[in-house]
Amino acid sequence: MRNQSPASLVHLRSATVSVVVDLGDGRLPEIVHWGAALGDLDDEALAALALGAVRDIAPNGPDRPVRLAVLPEAGEAWLGRPGISGSRAGADWSPRFTAEPAEVTERSLRVRGTDEAAGLTVLVELELDAEGLLRVRATLTNTGDDDYQLDDLSLALPLPARARELLDLAGRWGMERTPQRTPLNVGSWVRENRRGRTGADAPLVLNAGVPGFGFAAGEVWGVHVAHSGNQRHYAERVATGDQVLGGGELLLPGEIVLPPGARHTGPWLYGAYGDGLDAQAALFHQHLRALPAHPRSPRPVTLNVWEAVYFSHDLDVLTELADIAAAVGVERYVLDDGWFHGRRDDHSGLGDWTVDRKIWPRGLHPLIGHVRSLGMEFGLWVEPEMISPDSDLARAHPEWIMSGGEGRLPVPSRHQQVLDLTHPDAFAHVLDRLTALLTEYDIAALKWDHNRDLVEAGRGRPRRPGVHAQTLAAYRLMDELHRRFPDLEIESCSSGGSRIDLGVLERTQRVWPSDCSDPLDRQRINRWTSQLVPLELLGTHIASARSHTTGRTHDLSFRAATALFGHMGVEWDLRQADEAERAGLRDWFALYRTHRELLHTGRLVREDPFDDSHQLTGVVAPDRSRALLCLAVTGRSDVARPGRFTFRALEPRRRYRIRPVAGGGARPAWYGADGQGVVLTGAALAHVGLQCPPSDPEQAQLFEVTAVT
């Protein structure tokens, strides 16, 4: 029987989540419960809870109950994925740690374990924030006399037996965030990313829940690895019935070799529990909103000129775009790819971060001065981690290109290679060039791109795997730029949405979810990206009527209503927009400014589909006094009238007026002759609802909800 004295049991609590940890028997921490809040538990109740969790002796199993620690140990007879894989030239491959007394605070604990024979110590950290978001991390130290090669450092969080359905995301360029569900069967569901960046096909959050869980309800547990390089998420159910969610950085062979006295700290593994996906998403949103890097100023309406001009930079054209942009209400103007030395297309120039004087004989001063005179901020596109073989930098320093072996380059992608930021001189070069640009010019934001996977990303002599070190170097570069320029904002763009994770989000103020701004696809992309990212960090733009990515054509109202629920902007050659379209943009941007504070501070509510052709998204103010809803028609229903939509998250007894504020089509009776809608209680809106307005496919209606009593 385990030692389950009160001193060995720790209860970490928030208003909605409890984590009960067993520290008994001098072993690494084991989570007894991670899930719904349990209220006040005295020592006797905690001991009973822990006793009830003790596993029995399975037939043909070990002679004592198996202990499943946060850092699972093979030496404890755990037959799933171990937390540590590594060795000292084949020795010390199965450490078994003895824990020291834990350091415990109200919402955190730190436990240090030692295996003197193996020459290893480990520090396991658990933190539960005030809202209920859990995170765990491990640090391994080599206390032996020889090098220790670490091949894997993964953490695991337990799941109850009722969590038998998995949900994560797949995707590709321009089609990110495609949800997929599968049963949690015996075996492992492993999502490995070897791209060297998070990836368009990243799971984002790997969820397990009670079958049928949705946005509104159903217990769901999810994990997210807060790391922008190679990573692994996994769900595992073993033959004993135990099941876990876990993850960590995916280390390449020989990437982490610890000399005597050295240590390695893995990324945080975040765990989010909620009753429904919206409750889980709220934990991530509240966490990000509390970070020091989170933007505090209103998110400016942004013009990006990429789809307007591509690489064809001309001062007259770009100043004309600035004039039109300012007139319709744009607040930030971003000059995209093509401004720097030798960059006439995507075949050359990366790494040569000086303004091309052939195109810009007076530098960027005329354009930036004009933009700033119109009252707009100026932003600039960069791709600091990449290098073109056809560039002055590559010709001067071919040794700065990452590769898997001497005398060869990785397979090219977008005609570019990866600049080795782990090389001190390469890092200093890029930092100096970006510092010079930010010093000379009035630049409020950098759109920071990353347009290829890190294939054969080796560094040093001989070439050793370098993805881990490259990822940390990119973080250091961003951190140093923020230190030098505290007001600088950085947008994470990586071929669209291929670098979105809690590692990079500690350093960036915006993400670009996809290079596809087609509103039909963006309805899905934005909906699922917001499982992790709050709306104020999601770049959402109105593109031209005919999408440059899909070729589909959509009305301005559908494009704008979709872009409204995010950090709104435009990516369109506004010279081609007629007066009616420009007037429409002015109206939509004014509407965005009216509701910006609500959208960017409120709670996201995504209603579960009542008809496959309709999708309802809303944001509710923290005090539940108002809300803004978007009812998007994404296809054709198989019935003539899809029925009534409902909306939860309001105060049940409070009365609210709901009225249309944008969108065309037929008017249902409840709009009223004056268009002021109806007054209903929050309970009536949640449980009875209102008839959907008749609508063609690929349209959207906006509704404003305001408390009247």
XYZ file of C-alpha atoms in Angstrom:
709
model
C 0.000 0.000 0.000
C 1.241 3.462 -0.867
C 1.951 6.128 1.660
C -1.004 8.491 1.214
C -0.598 10.692 4.250
C -2.190 14.170 4.034
C 1.262 15.709 3.594
C 1.769 13.695 0.409
C -1.405 14.977 -1.297
C -1.659 18.412 -2.890
C -4.862 20.025 -4.159
C -4.310 22.792 -6.729
C -7.535 24.725 -7.344
C -9.192 27.316 -9.530
C -12.871 28.233 -9.748
C -13.537 25.570 -12.388
C -10.635 23.091 -12.245
C -9.043 20.892 -9.589
C -5.739 19.050 -9.812
C -4.981 16.558 -7.060
C -1.379 15.328 -6.969
C 0.039 12.362 -5.048
C 3.606 12.912 -3.863
C 3.779 9.786 -1.724
C 6.360 7.012 -1.484
C 9.200 9.368 -2.405
C 8.308 9.087 -6.074
C 7.693 11.618 -8.838
C 4.288 13.354 -8.780
C 1.255 11.411 -9.969
C -1.962 13.206 -10.837
C -4.930 11.595 -9.090
C -7.484 13.975 -10.571
C -7.365 16.601 -13.309
C -10.772 17.904 -14.208
C -13.846 19.511 -12.691
C -13.470 21.595 -9.551
C -13.956 19.503 -6.396
C -14.520 22.301 -3.902
C -13.044 22.186 -0.415
C -11.415 18.856 0.411
C -10.041 18.162 3.858
C -7.197 15.739 4.516
C -9.547 12.832 5.007
C -11.340 13.508 1.717
C -8.069 13.835 -0.162
C -6.816 10.554 1.291
C -10.038 8.802 0.294
C -9.763 10.236 -3.218
C -6.209 8.970 -3.560
C -7.103 5.566 -2.139
C -9.930 5.250 -4.620
C -7.483 5.847 -7.467
C -5.065 3.055 -6.542
C -4.878 0.513 -9.358
C -5.396 -3.129 -8.525
C -2.980 -5.903 -9.399
C -3.788 -6.911 -12.960
C -3.562 -10.593 -13.959
C -0.034 -11.387 -15.104
C 0.979 -7.873 -14.139
C 3.459 -6.398 -11.658
C 3.165 -7.438 -8.032
C 2.337 -3.903 -6.883
C 0.178 -1.162 -8.351
C 1.715 0.690 -11.311
C 2.460 4.358 -10.650
C 1.820 6.705 -13.555
C 3.804 9.861 -12.885
C 3.618 13.104 -14.850
C 7.027 12.011 -16.117
C 6.198 8.337 -16.753
C 8.908 5.878 -15.741
C 9.514 2.474 -17.315
C 11.116 1.497 -14.016
C 7.694 1.822 -12.371
C 6.343 -0.836 -14.787
C 4.573 1.725 -16.977
C 4.375 0.055 -20.390
C 3.313 3.102 -22.350
C 5.603 5.848 -23.657
C 8.283 6.630 -21.048
C 8.955 10.234 -20.109
C 12.717 9.938 -20.687
C 14.487 8.159 -23.494
C 18.264 8.416 -23.614
C 21.458 6.778 -22.491
C 25.088 7.161 -21.667
C 26.519 5.171 -24.593
C 23.893 2.500 -23.961
C 23.983 2.683 -20.142
C 21.675 4.488 -17.699
C 18.810 4.126 -20.139
C 16.047 3.458 -17.562
C 16.314 5.992 -14.731
C 14.203 5.610 -11.610
C 14.005 8.747 -9.558
C 13.665 9.245 -5.828
C 11.855 12.481 -5.051
C 12.887 15.099 -2.532
C 10.237 16.994 -0.544
C 8.185 19.155 -2.889
C 8.081 22.945 -2.970
C 4.352 23.747 -2.862
C 2.461 27.015 -3.260
C -1.249 27.693 -3.621
C -1.285 26.794 -7.319
C 2.086 25.214 -8.090
C 4.540 22.570 -7.060
C 8.121 21.689 -7.884
C 9.529 18.228 -7.292
C 13.162 17.269 -7.740
C 14.020 13.626 -8.283
C 17.436 11.956 -8.266
C 18.814 8.709 -9.627
C 22.329 8.651 -8.228
C 23.249 5.421 -9.995
C 22.239 6.810 -13.379
C 23.809 10.206 -12.640
C 20.613 12.121 -13.416
C 18.326 14.541 -11.633
C 14.989 15.814 -12.854
C 12.897 18.798 -11.846
C 9.157 18.471 -12.513
C 7.063 21.650 -12.338
C 3.261 21.897 -12.260
C 1.359 25.191 -12.337
C -2.372 25.861 -12.359
C -3.319 29.439 -13.163
C -6.192 31.304 -11.543
C -8.561 30.430 -14.401
C -7.723 26.705 -14.448
C -5.124 26.254 -17.192
C -2.569 23.629 -16.165
C 0.985 23.484 -17.423
C 3.814 21.057 -16.681
C 7.510 21.064 -17.534
C 10.593 18.960 -16.819
C 14.292 19.796 -16.599
C 16.878 16.996 -16.794
C 20.407 17.497 -15.398
C 23.379 15.240 -16.027
C 25.137 14.725 -12.683
C 27.292 11.883 -14.003
C 30.877 11.870 -15.241
C 30.157 11.216 -18.928
C 27.995 12.748 -21.625
C 24.313 11.792 -21.595
C 22.387 11.763 -24.890
C 18.753 12.714 -24.402
C 16.488 11.413 -27.131
C 13.082 12.285 -25.701
C 11.632 14.199 -22.767
C 7.833 13.906 -22.715
C 5.178 14.499 -20.094
C 1.788 12.869 -19.684
C -1.526 13.844 -18.103
C -4.046 11.158 -17.126
C -7.491 10.779 -18.653
C -10.569 9.244 -17.026
C -12.078 6.165 -18.633
C -15.033 8.146 -20.016
C -12.784 10.229 -22.304
C -12.928 7.983 -25.355
C -13.172 10.340 -28.341
C -10.258 12.292 -29.812
C -10.396 15.580 -31.698
C -7.469 17.348 -33.310
C -6.764 19.295 -36.476
C -5.185 18.534 -39.832
C -4.631 20.848 -42.808
C -2.334 22.080 -45.538
C -1.269 25.372 -47.055
C -4.343 27.530 -47.640
C -6.572 24.939 -45.990
C -5.431 25.001 -42.382
C -7.366 23.811 -39.311
C -9.462 20.913 -40.576
C -11.027 19.079 -37.611
C -10.893 15.306 -37.368
C -12.347 12.928 -34.780
C -11.438 9.345 -33.950
C -12.108 6.917 -31.087
C -9.442 6.518 -28.427
C -8.715 2.831 -28.806
C -5.996 0.662 -27.295
C -2.715 1.863 -28.752
C -1.370 5.315 -29.550
C -2.593 8.244 -31.612
C 0.639 10.104 -32.324
C 0.919 13.448 -34.109
C 4.578 14.084 -34.923
C 5.783 17.275 -36.519
C 9.214 17.220 -38.178
C 8.810 20.455 -40.125
C 10.930 22.618 -37.840
C 7.921 24.898 -37.445
C 4.470 24.260 -36.014
C 2.934 23.360 -39.376
C -0.314 23.943 -41.242
C -1.237 20.382 -40.263
C -0.523 20.832 -36.550
C -3.065 19.372 -34.114
C -3.050 22.764 -32.312
C -4.774 21.187 -29.316
C -5.042 17.403 -29.008
C -8.349 16.771 -27.262
C -9.967 13.758 -25.645
C -13.479 13.911 -24.305
C -16.711 12.163 -23.604
C -18.155 10.944 -26.908
C -20.043 13.689 -28.697
C -18.459 16.633 -26.857
C -18.980 19.929 -28.635
C -18.500 23.644 -28.240
C -21.260 24.082 -25.661
C -20.948 20.999 -23.483
C -19.247 17.696 -22.881
C -16.164 17.172 -20.748
C -12.998 17.626 -22.737
C -9.321 17.453 -21.830
C -6.689 18.858 -24.201
C -2.925 19.291 -24.417
C -0.757 21.712 -26.341
C 3.043 21.692 -26.661
C 4.223 25.306 -26.394
C 7.060 25.018 -28.888
C 7.586 26.300 -32.434
C 9.959 23.590 -33.670
C 9.621 19.829 -33.948
C 7.082 18.464 -31.512
C 4.983 15.464 -30.614
C 1.449 15.211 -29.247
C 0.031 11.831 -28.370
C -2.940 10.044 -26.851
C -2.385 6.592 -25.480
C -4.604 3.843 -24.083
C -2.780 0.779 -22.792
C -4.049 -2.743 -22.190
C -4.595 -2.100 -18.469
C -7.166 0.598 -19.348
C -4.957 3.509 -18.330
C -4.994 6.371 -20.803
C -3.111 9.624 -21.112
C -2.587 12.718 -23.214
C 1.024 13.766 -23.568
C 3.621 15.558 -25.557
C 6.948 17.272 -25.789
C 9.603 18.463 -28.182
C 10.566 15.930 -30.855
C 14.343 15.701 -30.655
C 16.420 14.630 -33.643
C 19.267 12.093 -33.190
C 22.088 13.597 -31.149
C 20.385 16.969 -30.915
C 20.633 17.106 -27.115
C 23.861 15.741 -25.606
C 24.389 16.842 -22.012
C 27.990 17.114 -20.802
C 28.543 16.589 -17.058
C 26.692 19.300 -15.151
C 24.572 20.417 -18.132
C 20.787 20.535 -18.126
C 17.959 20.572 -20.627
C 14.529 22.094 -20.030
C 11.668 20.911 -22.217
C 8.820 23.155 -23.366
C 5.702 23.633 -21.289
C 2.961 21.116 -21.923
C -0.351 22.901 -21.380
C -3.425 21.009 -20.214
C -6.873 22.541 -20.597
C -10.021 20.994 -19.154
C -13.518 22.321 -19.746
C -17.154 21.470 -20.077
C -17.216 22.012 -23.824
C -14.651 23.335 -26.254
C -15.626 26.956 -25.617
C -14.829 26.603 -21.907
C -11.473 25.100 -22.844
C -10.735 27.851 -25.376
C -11.507 30.487 -22.748
C -8.634 29.152 -20.631
C -6.149 29.658 -23.464
C -7.577 33.096 -24.309
C -7.370 34.315 -20.707
C -3.815 33.012 -20.444
C -2.703 34.853 -23.579
C -4.478 38.059 -22.600
C -2.534 38.070 -19.337
C 0.902 37.783 -20.980
C 3.212 40.818 -20.980
C 3.538 40.586 -24.770
C -0.217 40.792 -25.347
C -1.194 44.001 -27.175
C -2.862 46.622 -25.007
C -3.798 49.173 -27.669
C -6.827 48.858 -29.992
C -6.049 46.573 -32.924
C -5.667 48.840 -35.977
C -7.511 48.212 -39.223
C -4.663 46.907 -41.403
C -3.941 47.043 -45.114
C -1.434 44.541 -46.470
C -0.441 45.331 -50.056
C 0.654 41.806 -51.065
C -2.360 40.842 -53.182
C -2.516 44.386 -54.542
C 0.979 44.569 -56.047
C 2.895 41.376 -55.222
C 6.551 42.077 -56.127
C 5.788 45.089 -58.361
C 6.786 47.940 -56.082
C 6.182 51.407 -57.438
C 6.082 54.473 -55.230
C 3.229 56.154 -57.113
C 1.080 53.029 -56.955
C 1.815 52.433 -53.309
C 1.124 56.025 -52.296
C -2.162 55.906 -54.207
C -3.069 52.772 -52.259
C -2.194 54.626 -49.063
C -4.488 57.521 -50.005
C -7.412 55.198 -50.676
C -6.688 53.136 -47.565
C -6.708 56.190 -45.309
C -9.937 57.403 -46.885
C -11.774 54.148 -46.095
C -10.508 53.994 -42.518
C -7.325 51.906 -42.568
C -5.063 52.522 -39.548
C -1.955 50.447 -40.381
C -0.299 50.056 -43.786
C 1.973 47.028 -44.340
C 4.493 46.825 -47.177
C 4.992 43.160 -48.009
C 7.720 41.183 -49.795
C 9.777 42.829 -52.544
C 11.300 45.963 -50.979
C 14.856 44.740 -50.340
C 17.985 44.286 -52.424
C 17.561 42.121 -55.508
C 14.051 40.978 -54.642
C 12.072 41.094 -57.877
C 10.519 37.655 -57.354
C 10.854 34.774 -54.887
C 14.077 33.424 -56.438
C 16.545 35.804 -54.809
C 17.397 38.390 -52.191
C 16.509 36.797 -48.843
C 19.212 37.712 -46.355
C 20.075 41.021 -48.030
C 18.020 43.155 -45.674
C 18.822 46.557 -47.178
C 16.379 48.674 -49.145
C 16.780 48.171 -52.900
C 17.934 51.534 -54.170
C 17.024 50.675 -57.760
C 13.375 50.585 -56.740
C 13.608 52.956 -53.796
C 16.301 55.539 -54.659
C 15.439 57.581 -51.556
C 14.849 54.542 -49.403
C 11.470 53.919 -47.843
C 11.263 57.463 -46.462
C 8.899 58.845 -49.138
C 6.380 56.032 -48.666
C 6.598 55.891 -44.885
C 6.439 59.661 -44.604
C 3.321 59.706 -46.767
C 1.685 56.875 -44.810
C 2.428 58.550 -41.488
C 1.167 61.925 -42.767
C -2.174 60.232 -43.419
C -2.369 59.140 -39.786
C -1.585 55.472 -40.389
C 1.079 53.275 -38.812
C 3.587 51.540 -41.065
C 4.462 47.849 -41.051
C 7.094 45.925 -43.000
C 7.435 42.301 -44.155
C 10.606 40.372 -43.266
C 11.753 36.748 -43.290
C 14.830 36.818 -41.044
C 15.320 33.050 -40.681
C 15.692 32.403 -44.406
C 18.307 32.927 -47.096
C 18.231 32.809 -50.898
C 21.128 30.961 -52.557
C 20.986 33.843 -55.043
C 21.858 36.594 -52.567
C 24.921 38.582 -51.614
C 24.756 37.033 -48.133
C 24.809 33.455 -49.437
C 27.713 34.228 -51.766
C 29.669 35.788 -48.911
C 28.787 33.179 -46.279
C 27.689 29.844 -47.756
C 28.620 28.272 -44.410
C 25.645 30.064 -42.838
C 23.175 27.893 -44.745
C 21.790 24.960 -42.763
C 22.310 21.560 -44.376
C 22.507 17.876 -43.593
C 26.024 17.357 -44.877
C 29.074 18.982 -46.391
C 28.872 19.904 -50.049
C 25.116 19.648 -50.438
C 22.044 21.754 -49.795
C 18.608 20.601 -48.660
C 15.901 20.238 -51.280
C 14.914 23.836 -52.126
C 11.494 25.088 -51.143
C 10.155 28.363 -52.511
C 13.677 28.714 -53.949
C 15.133 29.350 -50.490
C 17.154 27.783 -47.705
C 17.374 28.259 -43.938
C 19.842 30.720 -42.421
C 21.685 29.224 -39.461
C 20.788 31.612 -36.636
C 22.713 29.412 -34.214
C 25.901 30.697 -35.852
C 26.830 33.753 -33.761
C 27.935 35.818 -36.751
C 24.779 35.021 -38.740
C 22.605 35.915 -35.753
C 24.489 39.177 -35.236
C 24.182 40.027 -38.942
C 20.405 39.646 -38.984
C 19.966 41.435 -35.674
C 22.112 44.334 -36.886
C 20.218 44.632 -40.175
C 16.787 44.580 -38.503
C 17.997 47.032 -35.862
C 19.232 49.377 -38.585
C 15.867 49.264 -40.361
C 13.893 49.835 -37.177
C 16.201 52.683 -36.180
C 16.126 54.484 -39.510
C 12.436 54.082 -40.253
C 9.262 54.639 -38.278
C 8.091 51.009 -38.304
C 5.350 49.972 -35.894
C 5.128 46.309 -36.853
C 7.007 43.522 -38.593
C 5.170 40.857 -40.532
C 7.603 38.014 -39.751
C 7.366 35.233 -42.329
C 8.852 31.724 -42.397
C 8.133 30.126 -45.756
C 9.715 26.701 -45.688
C 10.106 23.599 -43.558
C 13.444 22.903 -41.909
C 14.441 19.866 -43.959
C 17.976 18.607 -43.203
C 18.520 21.593 -40.948
C 22.050 20.817 -39.773
C 24.548 23.180 -38.178
C 28.219 23.294 -37.224
C 31.118 21.115 -38.317
C 30.365 18.255 -38.651
C 26.738 18.925 -39.466
C 24.536 18.022 -36.509
C 20.759 18.367 -36.256
C 19.924 21.980 -35.475
C 16.148 22.420 -35.304
C 16.076 22.726 -31.506
C 18.845 25.334 -31.409
C 17.417 27.184 -34.423
C 14.011 27.484 -32.750
C 15.537 28.928 -29.590
C 17.675 31.305 -31.683
C 14.542 32.625 -33.406
C 12.993 33.218 -29.990
C 16.133 35.078 -28.862
C 16.044 37.240 -31.966
C 12.442 38.258 -31.351
C 13.113 38.823 -27.661
C 16.130 41.024 -28.345
C 14.228 43.127 -30.880
C 11.462 43.641 -28.326
C 14.073 44.648 -25.770
C 15.584 47.193 -28.145
C 12.234 48.403 -29.478
C 9.621 47.929 -26.711
C 6.734 49.252 -28.816
C 7.451 47.007 -31.801
C 4.750 44.529 -32.754
C 5.490 41.246 -34.549
C 3.061 39.227 -36.604
C 3.791 35.502 -36.903
C 3.235 34.503 -40.514
C 4.601 31.213 -41.784
C 3.277 30.387 -45.244
C 0.062 31.530 -43.628
C -0.793 29.631 -40.461
C 2.222 27.342 -40.075
C 3.666 28.850 -36.899
C 0.902 29.283 -34.341
C 1.667 27.977 -30.862
C 2.050 29.237 -27.324
C 5.824 29.455 -27.735
C 5.772 32.048 -30.490
C 2.672 33.717 -29.037
C 4.715 34.741 -26.007
C 6.615 37.006 -28.401
C 4.111 38.106 -31.049
C 1.094 40.369 -31.164
C -0.678 38.876 -34.167
C -0.801 35.657 -36.167
C -1.759 35.140 -39.789
C -3.988 32.030 -39.750
C -3.837 31.367 -43.492
C -2.772 32.794 -46.817
C -6.326 32.007 -47.900
C -8.717 34.887 -47.241
C -11.627 33.261 -49.069
C -14.388 33.811 -46.473
C -15.905 30.369 -46.957
C -12.641 28.695 -45.978
C -11.839 31.354 -43.381
C -15.078 30.600 -41.539
C -13.591 27.183 -40.692
C -9.968 28.312 -40.342
C -10.805 31.140 -37.939
C -13.282 29.021 -35.986
C -10.709 26.355 -35.184
C -7.648 28.590 -34.838
C -9.591 30.384 -32.120
C -9.574 27.181 -30.079
C -6.147 28.425 -28.999
C -5.914 32.071 -30.103
C -8.234 34.943 -29.072
C -9.778 37.016 -31.830
C -7.630 40.112 -31.284
C -4.556 38.115 -32.342
C -6.122 36.614 -35.492
C -5.298 38.477 -38.683
C -8.532 38.488 -40.726
C -8.631 40.421 -43.974
C -11.183 41.389 -46.597
C -9.700 40.301 -49.905
C -10.852 41.053 -53.424
C -14.231 39.738 -54.567
C -12.555 36.910 -56.468
C -10.226 35.020 -54.160
C -6.605 34.824 -55.327
C -6.353 31.435 -53.580
C -9.551 29.580 -54.530
C -10.958 31.531 -57.475
C -14.359 31.755 -55.769
C -16.287 35.037 -55.803
C -18.134 36.441 -52.793
C -20.125 39.515 -51.862
C -18.436 42.183 -49.777
C -20.868 41.551 -46.906
C -19.769 37.906 -46.522
C -16.094 38.769 -46.801
C -16.393 41.613 -44.299
C -18.607 39.819 -41.767
C -16.073 36.990 -41.720
C -13.122 39.368 -41.267
C -14.901 41.324 -38.537
C -14.335 38.540 -35.993
C -10.601 39.008 -35.630
C -7.942 41.691 -36.084
C -9.636 43.165 -39.134
C -7.873 44.333 -42.257
C -7.904 44.348 -46.030
C -5.742 42.680 -48.681
C -7.065 44.004 -51.959
C -5.974 46.345 -54.736
C -8.211 49.182 -53.597
C -7.553 51.045 -56.825
C -9.841 48.473 -58.446
C -12.628 48.964 -55.902
C -15.483 51.161 -57.129
C -17.064 53.915 -55.055
C -19.795 51.644 -53.714
C -17.214 49.124 -52.554
C -15.099 51.816 -50.931
C -18.167 53.179 -49.153
C -18.945 49.660 -48.009
C -15.438 49.273 -46.613
C -15.791 52.556 -44.724
C -18.999 51.300 -43.149
C -17.520 47.918 -42.198
C -14.399 49.442 -40.697
C -16.558 51.862 -38.721
C -18.587 48.916 -37.458
C -15.367 47.162 -36.471
C -14.200 50.194 -34.500
C -17.589 50.361 -32.765
C -17.403 46.729 -31.623
C -13.612 46.314 -31.425
C -13.401 46.438 -27.644
C -16.175 43.846 -27.291
C -14.663 41.512 -29.892
C -11.201 41.721 -28.357
C -12.048 41.433 -24.666
C -15.201 39.328 -24.637
C -15.794 35.602 -24.404
C -15.991 33.630 -27.628
C -19.136 31.538 -28.104
C -19.377 29.047 -30.962
C -22.742 27.338 -31.144
C -22.822 23.693 -32.167
C -24.336 23.204 -35.636
C -28.116 22.899 -35.723
C -27.880 22.497 -39.508
C -24.736 21.682 -41.481
C -25.322 24.739 -43.664
C -25.273 27.287 -40.829
C -22.550 28.377 -38.423
C -23.117 30.759 -35.518
C -20.272 32.599 -33.790
C -20.615 35.250 -31.125
C -18.702 37.271 -28.575
C -20.218 38.164 -25.200
C -19.017 41.063 -23.060
C -17.402 40.096 -19.730
C -20.379 41.551 -17.841
C -22.822 39.851 -20.274
C -24.474 43.177 -21.058
C -24.074 42.835 -24.813
C -22.979 40.511 -27.579
C -22.295 40.467 -31.297
C -23.311 37.442 -33.391
C -22.470 36.279 -36.893
C -24.753 33.732 -38.534
C -22.881 32.434 -41.583
C -24.558 30.314 -44.250
C -21.755 28.127 -45.555
C -23.789 25.833 -47.803
C -27.264 24.707 -48.844
C -29.528 22.988 -46.371
C -31.442 19.840 -47.291
C -34.610 21.433 -45.868
C -36.420 24.607 -46.878
C -36.216 26.186 -43.420
C -33.231 25.236 -41.247
C -35.142 26.333 -38.159
C -34.292 28.546 -35.233
C -30.832 29.509 -34.049
C -30.125 29.785 -30.335
C -27.457 31.632 -28.413
C -26.224 30.807 -24.926
C -23.889 32.572 -22.468
C -26.235 35.451 -21.603
C -27.819 35.963 -18.187
C -30.933 33.751 -18.187
C -33.310 36.217 -16.478
C -32.018 39.371 -18.077
C -33.917 40.835 -21.040
C -32.034 41.562 -24.247
C -32.864 43.232 -27.524
C -31.508 41.372 -30.535
C -31.538 43.206 -33.828
C -29.860 42.891 -37.249
C -26.982 45.254 -37.931
C -25.585 43.998 -41.249
C -26.325 41.530 -43.990
C -28.868 41.365 -46.759
C -31.517 38.909 -47.880
C -35.097 38.400 -46.800
C -36.326 39.719 -43.472
C -37.997 37.306 -41.043
C -40.990 38.525 -39.060
C -38.993 38.992 -35.858
C -36.913 41.772 -37.436
C -39.980 44.007 -37.150
C -41.059 46.731 -39.521
C -38.531 49.130 -38.029
C -35.666 46.594 -38.071
C -35.229 46.822 -34.301
C -35.776 43.128 -33.702
C -37.302 41.709 -30.528
C -36.703 41.597 -26.789
C -36.201 38.180 -25.180
C -34.682 36.855 -22.003
C -31.297 35.215 -22.094
C -32.994 31.914 -21.283
C -35.364 32.289 -24.241
C -32.491 33.024 -26.611
C -30.582 30.007 -25.286
C -33.414 27.485 -25.378
C -36.020 28.722 -27.897
C -34.203 31.010 -30.295
C -35.232 32.839 -33.461
C -35.926 31.820 -37.029
C -32.917 31.987 -39.333
C -33.286 34.666 -41.984
C -33.791 33.120 -45.431
C -30.462 33.348 -47.215
C -28.519 32.184 -50.214
C -25.375 30.173 -49.521
C -22.153 31.962 -48.632
C -23.776 34.917 -46.949
C -23.708 36.177 -43.378
C -25.955 38.134 -41.030
C -24.783 40.137 -38.034
C -26.897 40.653 -34.917
C -26.353 42.999 -32.012
C -27.571 41.883 -28.599
C -28.004 44.522 -25.897
C -29.375 44.226 -22.373
C -32.465 46.371 -21.810
C -32.984 45.665 -18.096
